[in-house]
PDB file of C-alpha atoms and ligand atoms in Angstrom:
ATOM      1  CA  UNK A   1      21.500  -2.037 -10.397  1.00  0.00           C
ATOM      2  CA  UNK A   2      20.429  -3.969  -7.303  1.00  0.00           C
ATOM      3  CA  UNK A   3      18.297  -1.436  -5.465  1.00  0.00           C
ATOM      4  CA  UNK A   4      16.383  -3.487  -2.897  1.00  0.00           C
ATOM      5  CA  UNK A   5      17.337  -5.860  -0.125  1.00  0.00           C
ATOM      6  CA  UNK A   6      14.870  -8.303   1.377  1.00  0.00           C
ATOM      7  CA  UNK A   7      15.250  -9.346   4.995  1.00  0.00           C
ATOM      8  CA  UNK A   8      13.180 -12.407   5.886  1.00  0.00           C
ATOM      9  CA  UNK A   9      12.728 -11.924   9.618  1.00  0.00           C
ATOM     10  CA  UNK A  10       9.515 -13.708  10.443  1.00  0.00           C
ATOM     11  CA  UNK A  11      10.946 -16.943  11.900  1.00  0.00           C
ATOM     12  CA  UNK A  12      10.172 -17.954  15.486  1.00  0.00           C
ATOM     13  CA  UNK A  13      13.827 -18.316  16.486  1.00  0.00           C
ATOM     14  CA  UNK A  14      13.045 -21.412  18.548  1.00  0.00           C
ATOM     15  CA  UNK A  15      16.724 -22.275  19.040  1.00  0.00           C
ATOM     16  CA  UNK A  16      17.097 -19.076  21.024  1.00  0.00           C
ATOM     17  CA  UNK A  17      14.106 -19.428  23.343  1.00  0.00           C
ATOM     18  CA  UNK A  18      13.249 -18.062  25.830  1.00  0.00           C
ATOM     19  CA  UNK A  19      15.140 -14.911  24.696  1.00  0.00           C
ATOM     20  CA  UNK A  20      13.114 -14.837  21.469  1.00  0.00           C
ATOM     21  CA  UNK A  21       9.706 -15.212  23.112  1.00  0.00           C
ATOM     22  CA  UNK A  22       9.004 -11.471  23.043  1.00  0.00           C
ATOM     23  CA  UNK A  23      12.191 -10.116  21.409  1.00  0.00           C
ATOM     24  CA  UNK A  24      12.669 -10.808  17.676  1.00  0.00           C
ATOM     25  CA  UNK A  25      15.789 -12.897  17.022  1.00  0.00           C
ATOM     26  CA  UNK A  26      16.935 -10.228  14.557  1.00  0.00           C
ATOM     27  CA  UNK A  27      16.968  -7.649  17.366  1.00  0.00           C
ATOM     28  CA  UNK A  28      19.401  -9.587  19.572  1.00  0.00           C
ATOM     29  CA  UNK A  29      22.547  -7.443  19.849  1.00  0.00           C
ATOM     30  CA  UNK A  30      26.128  -8.323  19.025  1.00  0.00           C
ATOM     31  CA  UNK A  31      27.811  -5.907  21.456  1.00  0.00           C
ATOM     32  CA  UNK A  32      25.515  -2.846  21.316  1.00  0.00           C
ATOM     33  CA  UNK A  33      23.940  -3.246  17.866  1.00  0.00           C
ATOM     34  CA  UNK A  34      21.073  -5.520  16.786  1.00  0.00           C
ATOM     35  CA  UNK A  35      21.807  -8.225  14.225  1.00  0.00           C
ATOM     36  CA  UNK A  36      19.415  -6.653  11.751  1.00  0.00           C
ATOM     37  CA  UNK A  37      21.227  -3.320  11.840  1.00  0.00           C
ATOM     38  CA  UNK A  38      24.480  -5.033  10.846  1.00  0.00           C
ATOM     39  CA  UNK A  39      22.575  -6.498   7.894  1.00  0.00           C
ATOM     40  CA  UNK A  40      21.126  -3.113   6.905  1.00  0.00           C
ATOM     41  CA  UNK A  41      24.605  -1.544   7.084  1.00  0.00           C
ATOM     42  CA  UNK A  42      25.929  -4.318   4.824  1.00  0.00           C
ATOM     43  CA  UNK A  43      23.197  -3.537   2.266  1.00  0.00           C
ATOM     44  CA  UNK A  44      23.957   0.203   2.447  1.00  0.00           C
ATOM     45  CA  UNK A  45      27.657  -0.514   1.907  1.00  0.00           C
ATOM     46  CA  UNK A  46      26.628  -2.241  -1.335  1.00  0.00           C
ATOM     47  CA  UNK A  47      24.745   0.885  -2.450  1.00  0.00           C
ATOM     48  CA  UNK A  48      21.298  -0.535  -1.626  1.00  0.00           C
ATOM     49  CA  UNK A  49      18.964   1.923   0.080  1.00  0.00           C
ATOM     50  CA  UNK A  50      15.577   0.170   0.014  1.00  0.00           C
ATOM     51  CA  UNK A  51      15.117  -2.317   2.832  1.00  0.00           C
ATOM     52  CA  UNK A  52      12.143  -4.668   2.520  1.00  0.00           C
ATOM     53  CA  UNK A  53      11.495  -6.569   5.722  1.00  0.00           C
ATOM     54  CA  UNK A  54       9.304  -9.660   6.092  1.00  0.00           C
ATOM     55  CA  UNK A  55       8.025  -9.690   9.642  1.00  0.00           C
ATOM     56  CA  UNK A  56       5.521 -11.632  11.681  1.00  0.00           C
ATOM     57  CA  UNK A  57       3.765 -11.656  14.998  1.00  0.00           C
ATOM     58  CA  UNK A  58       5.788 -10.168  17.857  1.00  0.00           C
ATOM     59  CA  UNK A  59       8.261  -8.363  15.586  1.00  0.00           C
ATOM     60  CA  UNK A  60       7.184  -4.755  16.040  1.00  0.00           C
ATOM     61  CA  UNK A  61      10.440  -3.832  17.747  1.00  0.00           C
ATOM     62  CA  UNK A  62      12.012  -4.025  14.282  1.00  0.00           C
ATOM     63  CA  UNK A  63       9.826  -1.203  12.939  1.00  0.00           C
ATOM     64  CA  UNK A  64      10.418   0.869  16.070  1.00  0.00           C
ATOM     65  CA  UNK A  65      14.184   0.452  15.783  1.00  0.00           C
ATOM     66  CA  UNK A  66      14.276   1.929  12.280  1.00  0.00           C
ATOM     67  CA  UNK A  67      12.167   4.932  13.216  1.00  0.00           C
ATOM     68  CA  UNK A  68      12.909   8.254  14.904  1.00  0.00           C
ATOM     69  CA  UNK A  69      12.233   8.584  18.624  1.00  0.00           C
ATOM     70  CA  UNK A  70      11.593  12.263  19.089  1.00  0.00           C
ATOM     71  CA  UNK A  71      11.612  12.278  22.911  1.00  0.00           C
ATOM     72  CA  UNK A  72      14.906  10.373  23.100  1.00  0.00           C
ATOM     73  CA  UNK A  73      16.539  12.641  20.540  1.00  0.00           C
ATOM     74  CA  UNK A  74      15.425  15.753  22.376  1.00  0.00           C
ATOM     75  CA  UNK A  75      16.746  14.294  25.619  1.00  0.00           C
ATOM     76  CA  UNK A  76      20.184  13.523  24.159  1.00  0.00           C
ATOM     77  CA  UNK A  77      20.491  16.610  21.975  1.00  0.00           C
ATOM     78  CA  UNK A  78      23.692  18.498  22.700  1.00  0.00           C
ATOM     79  CA  UNK A  79      24.576  16.113  25.507  1.00  0.00           C
ATOM     80  CA  UNK A  80      27.711  13.969  25.513  1.00  0.00           C
ATOM     81  CA  UNK A  81      25.527  10.967  24.627  1.00  0.00           C
ATOM     82  CA  UNK A  82      24.278  12.292  21.299  1.00  0.00           C
ATOM     83  CA  UNK A  83      26.807  10.180  19.373  1.00  0.00           C
ATOM     84  CA  UNK A  84      25.095   6.969  20.498  1.00  0.00           C
ATOM     85  CA  UNK A  85      22.253   7.677  18.054  1.00  0.00           C
ATOM     86  CA  UNK A  86      24.365   9.044  15.216  1.00  0.00           C
ATOM     87  CA  UNK A  87      24.746   5.868  13.129  1.00  0.00           C
ATOM     88  CA  UNK A  88      21.161   4.657  13.448  1.00  0.00           C
ATOM     89  CA  UNK A  89      19.847   8.136  12.631  1.00  0.00           C
ATOM     90  CA  UNK A  90      22.015   8.242   9.505  1.00  0.00           C
ATOM     91  CA  UNK A  91      20.556   4.894   8.462  1.00  0.00           C
ATOM     92  CA  UNK A  92      16.996   6.123   9.013  1.00  0.00           C
ATOM     93  CA  UNK A  93      17.798   9.276   7.067  1.00  0.00           C
ATOM     94  CA  UNK A  94      19.389   7.499   4.111  1.00  0.00           C
ATOM     95  CA  UNK A  95      17.178   4.460   3.621  1.00  0.00           C
ATOM     96  CA  UNK A  96      13.575   3.502   3.026  1.00  0.00           C
ATOM     97  CA  UNK A  97      11.986   0.709   5.026  1.00  0.00           C
ATOM     98  CA  UNK A  98       8.961  -1.242   3.871  1.00  0.00           C
ATOM     99  CA  UNK A  99       7.315  -4.130   5.692  1.00  0.00           C
ATOM    100  CA  UNK A 100       5.076  -7.040   4.960  1.00  0.00           C
ATOM    101  CA  UNK A 101       3.880  -9.764   7.295  1.00  0.00           C
ATOM    102  CA  UNK A 102       4.305 -13.428   6.452  1.00  0.00           C
ATOM    103  CA  UNK A 103       0.895 -14.902   7.150  1.00  0.00           C
ATOM    104  CA  UNK A 104       2.055 -18.343   8.268  1.00  0.00           C
ATOM    105  CA  UNK A 105       5.532 -19.618   9.063  1.00  0.00           C
ATOM    106  CA  UNK A 106       5.837 -21.814   5.984  1.00  0.00           C
ATOM    107  CA  UNK A 107       9.582 -21.573   5.563  1.00  0.00           C
ATOM    108  CA  UNK A 108      12.171 -19.314   3.940  1.00  0.00           C
ATOM    109  CA  UNK A 109      10.794 -19.860   0.420  1.00  0.00           C
ATOM    110  CA  UNK A 110       7.368 -18.699   1.546  1.00  0.00           C
ATOM    111  CA  UNK A 111       8.906 -15.726   3.399  1.00  0.00           C
ATOM    112  CA  UNK A 112      10.635 -14.631   0.168  1.00  0.00           C
ATOM    113  CA  UNK A 113       7.377 -15.044  -1.734  1.00  0.00           C
ATOM    114  CA  UNK A 114       5.619 -12.865   0.879  1.00  0.00           C
ATOM    115  CA  UNK A 115       8.254 -10.202   0.244  1.00  0.00           C
ATOM    116  CA  UNK A 116       7.522 -10.211  -3.483  1.00  0.00           C
ATOM    117  CA  UNK A 117       4.994  -7.410  -3.153  1.00  0.00           C
ATOM    118  CA  UNK A 118       7.759  -5.134  -1.833  1.00  0.00           C
ATOM    119  CA  UNK A 119      10.266  -6.084  -4.525  1.00  0.00           C
ATOM    120  CA  UNK A 120       8.558  -5.982  -7.922  1.00  0.00           C
ATOM    121  CA  UNK A 121      10.108  -7.263 -11.127  1.00  0.00           C
ATOM    122  CA  UNK A 122      13.785  -6.644 -10.375  1.00  0.00           C
ATOM    123  CA  UNK A 123      16.703  -8.682  -9.123  1.00  0.00           C
ATOM    124  CA  UNK A 124      17.195  -8.142  -5.409  1.00  0.00           C
ATOM    125  CA  UNK A 125      19.511  -8.976  -2.528  1.00  0.00           C
ATOM    126  CA  UNK A 126      18.520 -11.155   0.422  1.00  0.00           C
ATOM    127  CA  UNK A 127      20.078 -11.028   3.875  1.00  0.00           C
ATOM    128  CA  UNK A 128      19.270 -13.472   6.675  1.00  0.00           C
ATOM    129  CA  UNK A 129      20.307 -11.239   9.534  1.00  0.00           C
ATOM    130  CA  UNK A 130      20.865 -14.126  11.938  1.00  0.00           C
ATOM    131  CA  UNK A 131      23.849 -15.105   9.762  1.00  0.00           C
ATOM    132  CA  UNK A 132      26.248 -12.446  11.004  1.00  0.00           C
ATOM    133  CA  UNK A 133      28.938 -11.801   8.370  1.00  0.00           C
ATOM    134  CA  UNK A 134      32.129  -9.798   8.434  1.00  0.00           C
ATOM    135  CA  UNK A 135      33.538  -9.475   4.907  1.00  0.00           C
ATOM    136  CA  UNK A 136      37.306  -9.011   4.683  1.00  0.00           C
ATOM    137  CA  UNK A 137      37.655  -6.218   2.144  1.00  0.00           C
ATOM    138  CA  UNK A 138      34.009  -5.529   1.426  1.00  0.00           C
ATOM    139  CA  UNK A 139      30.665  -6.788   2.728  1.00  0.00           C
ATOM    140  CA  UNK A 140      29.352 -10.109   1.444  1.00  0.00           C
ATOM    141  CA  UNK A 141      26.451  -8.454  -0.423  1.00  0.00           C
ATOM    142  CA  UNK A 142      28.925  -6.115  -2.174  1.00  0.00           C
ATOM    143  CA  UNK A 143      30.909  -9.193  -3.236  1.00  0.00           C
ATOM    144  CA  UNK A 144      27.746 -10.864  -4.594  1.00  0.00           C
ATOM    145  CA  UNK A 145      26.698  -7.696  -6.452  1.00  0.00           C
ATOM    146  CA  UNK A 146      30.059  -7.696  -8.268  1.00  0.00           C
ATOM    147  CA  UNK A 147      29.449 -11.280  -9.430  1.00  0.00           C
ATOM    148  CA  UNK A 148      25.844 -10.456 -10.390  1.00  0.00           C
ATOM    149  CA  UNK A 149      27.043  -7.612 -12.624  1.00  0.00           C
ATOM    150  CA  UNK A 150      28.988 -10.172 -14.644  1.00  0.00           C
ATOM    151  CA  UNK A 151      26.550 -13.115 -14.810  1.00  0.00           C
ATOM    152  CA  UNK A 152      23.076 -11.483 -14.363  1.00  0.00           C
ATOM    153  CA  UNK A 153      21.610 -14.581 -12.696  1.00  0.00           C
ATOM    154  CA  UNK A 154      20.919 -15.720  -9.129  1.00  0.00           C
ATOM    155  CA  UNK A 155      24.043 -15.687  -6.942  1.00  0.00           C
ATOM    156  CA  UNK A 156      24.453 -17.528  -3.633  1.00  0.00           C
ATOM    157  CA  UNK A 157      27.204 -17.053  -1.053  1.00  0.00           C
ATOM    158  CA  UNK A 158      28.842 -20.289   0.057  1.00  0.00           C
ATOM    159  CA  UNK A 159      31.448 -21.458   2.540  1.00  0.00           C
ATOM    160  CA  UNK A 160      33.263 -24.705   3.233  1.00  0.00           C
ATOM    161  CA  UNK A 161      31.915 -26.568   6.239  1.00  0.00           C
ATOM    162  CA  UNK A 162      32.967 -29.811   7.958  1.00  0.00           C
ATOM    163  CA  UNK A 163      31.317 -32.734   6.119  1.00  0.00           C
ATOM    164  CA  UNK A 164      29.542 -33.920   9.265  1.00  0.00           C
ATOM    165  CA  UNK A 165      27.511 -30.670   9.289  1.00  0.00           C
ATOM    166  CA  UNK A 166      25.923 -30.923   5.837  1.00  0.00           C
ATOM    167  CA  UNK A 167      22.545 -31.860   7.329  1.00  0.00           C
ATOM    168  CA  UNK A 168      22.236 -28.291   8.705  1.00  0.00           C
ATOM    169  CA  UNK A 169      22.634 -26.482   5.368  1.00  0.00           C
ATOM    170  CA  UNK A 170      21.669 -26.238   1.727  1.00  0.00           C
ATOM    171  CA  UNK A 171      24.596 -27.837  -0.134  1.00  0.00           C
ATOM    172  CA  UNK A 172      25.664 -27.135  -3.715  1.00  0.00           C
ATOM    173  CA  UNK A 173      27.129 -29.275  -6.444  1.00  0.00           C
ATOM    174  CA  UNK A 174      29.009 -27.256  -9.037  1.00  0.00           C
ATOM    175  CA  UNK A 175      32.065 -26.651 -11.182  1.00  0.00           C
ATOM    176  CA  UNK A 176      34.627 -23.912 -10.741  1.00  0.00           C
ATOM    177  CA  UNK A 177      34.270 -21.364 -13.535  1.00  0.00           C
ATOM    178  CA  UNK A 178      37.335 -20.826 -15.768  1.00  0.00           C
ATOM    179  CA  UNK A 179      40.397 -20.022 -13.726  1.00  0.00           C
ATOM    180  CA  UNK A 180      38.489 -18.517 -10.805  1.00  0.00           C
ATOM    181  CA  UNK A 181      39.157 -20.163  -7.478  1.00  0.00           C
ATOM    182  CA  UNK A 182      35.973 -19.073  -5.783  1.00  0.00           C
ATOM    183  CA  UNK A 183      33.136 -18.919  -8.370  1.00  0.00           C
ATOM    184  CA  UNK A 184      31.059 -21.990  -9.231  1.00  0.00           C
ATOM    185  CA  UNK A 185      28.447 -22.762 -11.855  1.00  0.00           C
ATOM    186  CA  UNK A 186      25.888 -24.575  -9.704  1.00  0.00           C
ATOM    187  CA  UNK A 187      24.476 -27.770 -11.202  1.00  0.00           C
ATOM    188  CA  UNK A 188      22.424 -28.928  -8.252  1.00  0.00           C
ATOM    189  CA  UNK A 189      21.428 -27.888  -4.744  1.00  0.00           C
ATOM    190  CA  UNK A 190      20.174 -30.121  -1.960  1.00  0.00           C
ATOM    191  CA  UNK A 191      18.598 -28.946   1.292  1.00  0.00           C
ATOM    192  CA  UNK A 192      20.129 -30.474   4.425  1.00  0.00           C
ATOM    193  CA  UNK A 193      21.516 -33.708   2.935  1.00  0.00           C
ATOM    194  CA  UNK A 194      23.068 -36.461   5.062  1.00  0.00           C
ATOM    195  CA  UNK A 195      26.824 -36.489   4.983  1.00  0.00           C
ATOM    196  CA  UNK A 196      26.684 -39.585   2.738  1.00  0.00           C
ATOM    197  CA  UNK A 197      24.372 -37.943   0.192  1.00  0.00           C
ATOM    198  CA  UNK A 198      26.044 -34.518   0.204  1.00  0.00           C
ATOM    199  CA  UNK A 199      27.564 -33.671  -3.200  1.00  0.00           C
ATOM    200  CA  UNK A 200      30.173 -31.384  -1.564  1.00  0.00           C
ATOM    201  CA  UNK A 201      30.968 -29.552   1.649  1.00  0.00           C
ATOM    202  CA  UNK A 202      30.027 -26.189   0.111  1.00  0.00           C
ATOM    203  CA  UNK A 203      27.163 -24.755   2.156  1.00  0.00           C
ATOM    204  CA  UNK A 204      24.839 -21.899   1.242  1.00  0.00           C
ATOM    205  CA  UNK A 205      24.811 -19.109   3.813  1.00  0.00           C
ATOM    206  CA  UNK A 206      22.271 -16.345   4.367  1.00  0.00           C
ATOM    207  CA  UNK A 207      23.282 -13.988   1.544  1.00  0.00           C
ATOM    208  CA  UNK A 208      21.802 -14.099  -1.956  1.00  0.00           C
ATOM    209  CA  UNK A 209      21.061 -12.123  -5.086  1.00  0.00           C
ATOM    210  CA  UNK A 210      17.861 -13.479  -6.647  1.00  0.00           C
ATOM    211  CA  UNK A 211      16.344 -12.842 -10.057  1.00  0.00           C
ATOM    212  CA  UNK A 212      12.617 -12.012  -9.958  1.00  0.00           C
ATOM    213  CA  UNK A 213      11.536 -15.208 -11.747  1.00  0.00           C
ATOM    214  CA  UNK A 214      12.254 -16.872  -8.388  1.00  0.00           C
ATOM    215  CA  UNK A 215       8.763 -15.805  -7.215  1.00  0.00           C
ATOM    216  CA  UNK A 216       7.063 -17.885  -9.909  1.00  0.00           C
ATOM    217  CA  UNK A 217       9.417 -20.793  -9.214  1.00  0.00           C
ATOM    218  CA  UNK A 218       8.629 -20.667  -5.473  1.00  0.00           C
ATOM    219  CA  UNK A 219       4.905 -20.715  -6.243  1.00  0.00           C
ATOM    220  CA  UNK A 220       5.471 -23.995  -8.083  1.00  0.00           C
ATOM    221  CA  UNK A 221       7.761 -25.505  -5.429  1.00  0.00           C
ATOM    222  CA  UNK A 222       6.297 -28.307  -3.325  1.00  0.00           C
ATOM    223  CA  UNK A 223       6.564 -27.987   0.463  1.00  0.00           C
ATOM    224  CA  UNK A 224       8.962 -30.411   2.186  1.00  0.00           C
ATOM    225  CA  UNK A 225       7.905 -33.119   4.633  1.00  0.00           C
ATOM    226  CA  UNK A 226       7.486 -30.493   7.384  1.00  0.00           C
ATOM    227  CA  UNK A 227       5.192 -28.387   5.199  1.00  0.00           C
ATOM    228  CA  UNK A 228       7.878 -25.715   4.640  1.00  0.00           C
ATOM    229  CA  UNK A 229       8.755 -24.286   1.229  1.00  0.00           C
ATOM    230  CA  UNK A 230      12.523 -24.352   0.929  1.00  0.00           C
ATOM    231  CA  UNK A 231      14.331 -21.621  -0.989  1.00  0.00           C
ATOM    232  CA  UNK A 232      17.014 -24.204  -1.836  1.00  0.00           C
ATOM    233  CA  UNK A 233      14.435 -26.290  -3.744  1.00  0.00           C
ATOM    234  CA  UNK A 234      13.373 -23.248  -5.789  1.00  0.00           C
ATOM    235  CA  UNK A 235      17.014 -22.332  -6.457  1.00  0.00           C
ATOM    236  CA  UNK A 236      17.656 -25.931  -7.506  1.00  0.00           C
ATOM    237  CA  UNK A 237      15.132 -25.412 -10.313  1.00  0.00           C
ATOM    238  CA  UNK A 238      17.070 -22.334 -11.489  1.00  0.00           C
ATOM    239  CA  UNK A 239      20.389 -24.195 -11.050  1.00  0.00           C
ATOM    240  CA  UNK A 240      19.280 -26.966 -13.377  1.00  0.00           C
ATOM    241  CA  UNK A 241      18.733 -24.298 -16.046  1.00  0.00           C
ATOM    242  CA  UNK A 242      22.276 -23.020 -15.473  1.00  0.00           C
ATOM    243  CA  UNK A 243      21.002 -19.879 -13.772  1.00  0.00           C
ATOM    244  CA  UNK A 244      22.754 -20.023 -10.387  1.00  0.00           C
ATOM    245  CA  UNK A 245      26.334 -19.040  -9.551  1.00  0.00           C
ATOM    246  CA  UNK A 246      27.910 -19.635  -6.136  1.00  0.00           C
ATOM    247  CA  UNK A 247      30.620 -17.416  -4.693  1.00  0.00           C
ATOM    248  CA  UNK A 248      32.958 -18.554  -1.938  1.00  0.00           C
ATOM    249  CA  UNK A 249      32.934 -15.178  -0.203  1.00  0.00           C
ATOM    250  CA  UNK A 250      35.901 -13.579   1.523  1.00  0.00           C
ATOM    251  CA  UNK A 251      35.113 -13.120   5.182  1.00  0.00           C
ATOM    252  CA  UNK A 252      33.710 -14.772   8.265  1.00  0.00           C
ATOM    253  CA  UNK A 253      30.194 -15.950   9.068  1.00  0.00           C
ATOM    254  CA  UNK A 254      28.591 -16.816  12.392  1.00  0.00           C
ATOM    255  CA  UNK A 255      25.261 -18.615  12.779  1.00  0.00           C
ATOM    256  CA  UNK A 256      23.695 -16.315  15.354  1.00  0.00           C
ATOM    257  CA  UNK A 257      20.453 -18.311  15.312  1.00  0.00           C
ATOM    258  CA  UNK A 258      22.293 -20.702  17.640  1.00  0.00           C
ATOM    259  CA  UNK A 259      23.589 -19.766  21.076  1.00  0.00           C
ATOM    260  CA  UNK A 260      27.043 -21.136  20.247  1.00  0.00           C
ATOM    261  CA  UNK A 261      27.371 -19.099  17.019  1.00  0.00           C
ATOM    262  CA  UNK A 262      26.037 -16.005  18.741  1.00  0.00           C
ATOM    263  CA  UNK A 263      28.637 -16.340  21.486  1.00  0.00           C
ATOM    264  CA  UNK A 264      31.423 -16.808  18.936  1.00  0.00           C
ATOM    265  CA  UNK A 265      30.281 -13.708  17.003  1.00  0.00           C
ATOM    266  CA  UNK A 266      30.159 -11.674  20.207  1.00  0.00           C
ATOM    267  CA  UNK A 267      33.651 -12.781  21.253  1.00  0.00           C
ATOM    268  CA  UNK A 268      35.015 -12.156  17.759  1.00  0.00           C
ATOM    269  CA  UNK A 269      33.656  -8.630  17.557  1.00  0.00           C
ATOM    270  CA  UNK A 270      34.570  -7.789  21.159  1.00  0.00           C
ATOM    271  CA  UNK A 271      38.182  -8.723  20.369  1.00  0.00           C
ATOM    272  CA  UNK A 272      38.150  -6.901  17.035  1.00  0.00           C
ATOM    273  CA  UNK A 273      36.747  -3.704  18.571  1.00  0.00           C
ATOM    274  CA  UNK A 274      38.888  -3.899  21.684  1.00  0.00           C
ATOM    275  CA  UNK A 275      35.978  -4.302  24.100  1.00  0.00           C
ATOM    276  CA  UNK A 276      37.779  -7.177  25.819  1.00  0.00           C
ATOM    277  CA  UNK A 277      40.627  -4.987  27.033  1.00  0.00           C
TER     278      UNK A 277
HETATM  279  P1  UTP B 319      15.795 -20.169  10.449  1.00  0.00           P
HETATM  280  O1  UTP B 319      15.300 -21.549  10.334  1.00  0.00           O
HETATM  281  O2  UTP B 319      17.230 -19.954  10.819  1.00  0.00           O
HETATM  282  O3  UTP B 319      14.966 -19.294  11.469  1.00  0.00           O
HETATM  283  O4  UTP B 319      15.414 -19.383   9.142  1.00  0.00           O
HETATM  284  P2  UTP B 319      13.952 -19.685  12.565  1.00  0.00           P
HETATM  285  O5  UTP B 319      12.922 -20.616  12.049  1.00  0.00           O
HETATM  286  O6  UTP B 319      13.495 -18.371  13.112  1.00  0.00           O
HETATM  287  O7  UTP B 319      14.927 -20.346  13.643  1.00  0.00           O
HETATM  288  P3  UTP B 319      14.760 -21.654  14.533  1.00  0.00           P
HETATM  289  O8  UTP B 319      15.260 -22.773  13.656  1.00  0.00           O
HETATM  290  O9  UTP B 319      13.316 -21.761  14.924  1.00  0.00           O
HETATM  291  O10 UTP B 319      15.662 -21.396  15.705  1.00  0.00           O
HETATM  292  C1  UTP B 319      16.315 -18.581   8.413  1.00  0.00           C
HETATM  293  C2  UTP B 319      15.760 -17.200   8.193  1.00  0.00           C
HETATM  294  O11 UTP B 319      14.493 -17.236   7.539  1.00  0.00           O
HETATM  295  C3  UTP B 319      13.507 -16.531   8.253  1.00  0.00           C
HETATM  296  C4  UTP B 319      14.032 -16.441   9.689  1.00  0.00           C
HETATM  297  O12 UTP B 319      13.526 -15.276  10.324  1.00  0.00           O
HETATM  298  C5  UTP B 319      15.536 -16.395   9.484  1.00  0.00           C
HETATM  299  O13 UTP B 319      15.989 -15.094   9.222  1.00  0.00           O
HETATM  300  N1  UTP B 319      12.224 -17.258   8.155  1.00  0.00           N
HETATM  301  C6  UTP B 319      12.205 -18.604   8.333  1.00  0.00           C
HETATM  302  C7  UTP B 319      11.086 -16.564   7.849  1.00  0.00           C
HETATM  303  O14 UTP B 319      11.097 -15.322   7.686  1.00  0.00           O
HETATM  304  N2  UTP B 319       9.909 -17.257   7.744  1.00  0.00           N
HETATM  305  C8  UTP B 319       9.845 -18.609   7.928  1.00  0.00           C
HETATM  306  O15 UTP B 319       8.737 -19.175   7.799  1.00  0.00           O
HETATM  307  C9  UTP B 319      11.028 -19.292   8.239  1.00  0.00           C
END
């Protein structure tokens, strides 16, 4: 039902400079795999095979990563190193990648709008690959797809954060639905509110299912004081019409756009995979 996943990956990644001067943030590895590949694997796990990537200047390594390298394959063929390419080759084999460039860095809302040409008139998933997620029983996108099947509206993944961090996130106001303990009908969303103005400590993370009317809503969304079009503001419009559900997902999330979050994700995965022994 959800057949496409959009990956906004055009941002400058300024918090990770100078590493991100020539290397796209989304290509930074956790252990031996780039952040974006984890995201693509999460989409595939949810049965989504069309990857639509919004890129920008200096991001060509992304296209090269999801493409065959004939010389390298020939070199490794029938050697004891062939397995290193197995997973990425499976991904290339099983998925379709399309790309569009965001013309100017005008924020996440604008990046999603740029991706519209690759999506068409269908609901779609969105993954911000710099939010590295490890779902407990299933990937976060799979969890959102399950909720989408029931409610057929936009779905956002949320997590509880310390109240003094609300100014770093989009924050929701909402009511728990029925006897669920993790699913909210969203009544309002605010981008990066002060602790005092935050309606809750439930923060939106980089996983969404969006209905295609979002493109029209984004077009009518005013830029913020920095000239950026915020996805949260567009979603707030849908929320006020009762068209946004939030799911407190089961799993862990690391903000790999920051050095601290990246380090935590690396340590977490190294321990989980036994690389620290
Ligand atoms: P971030 O704000 O985390 O990314 O945007 P950034 O701007 O690259 O990072 P800093 O703050 O400068 O360090 C969240 C996601 O939205 C994408 C980014 O690539 C990232 O995946 N994005 C953001 C765009 O694609 N275009 C934009 O104009 C802004």
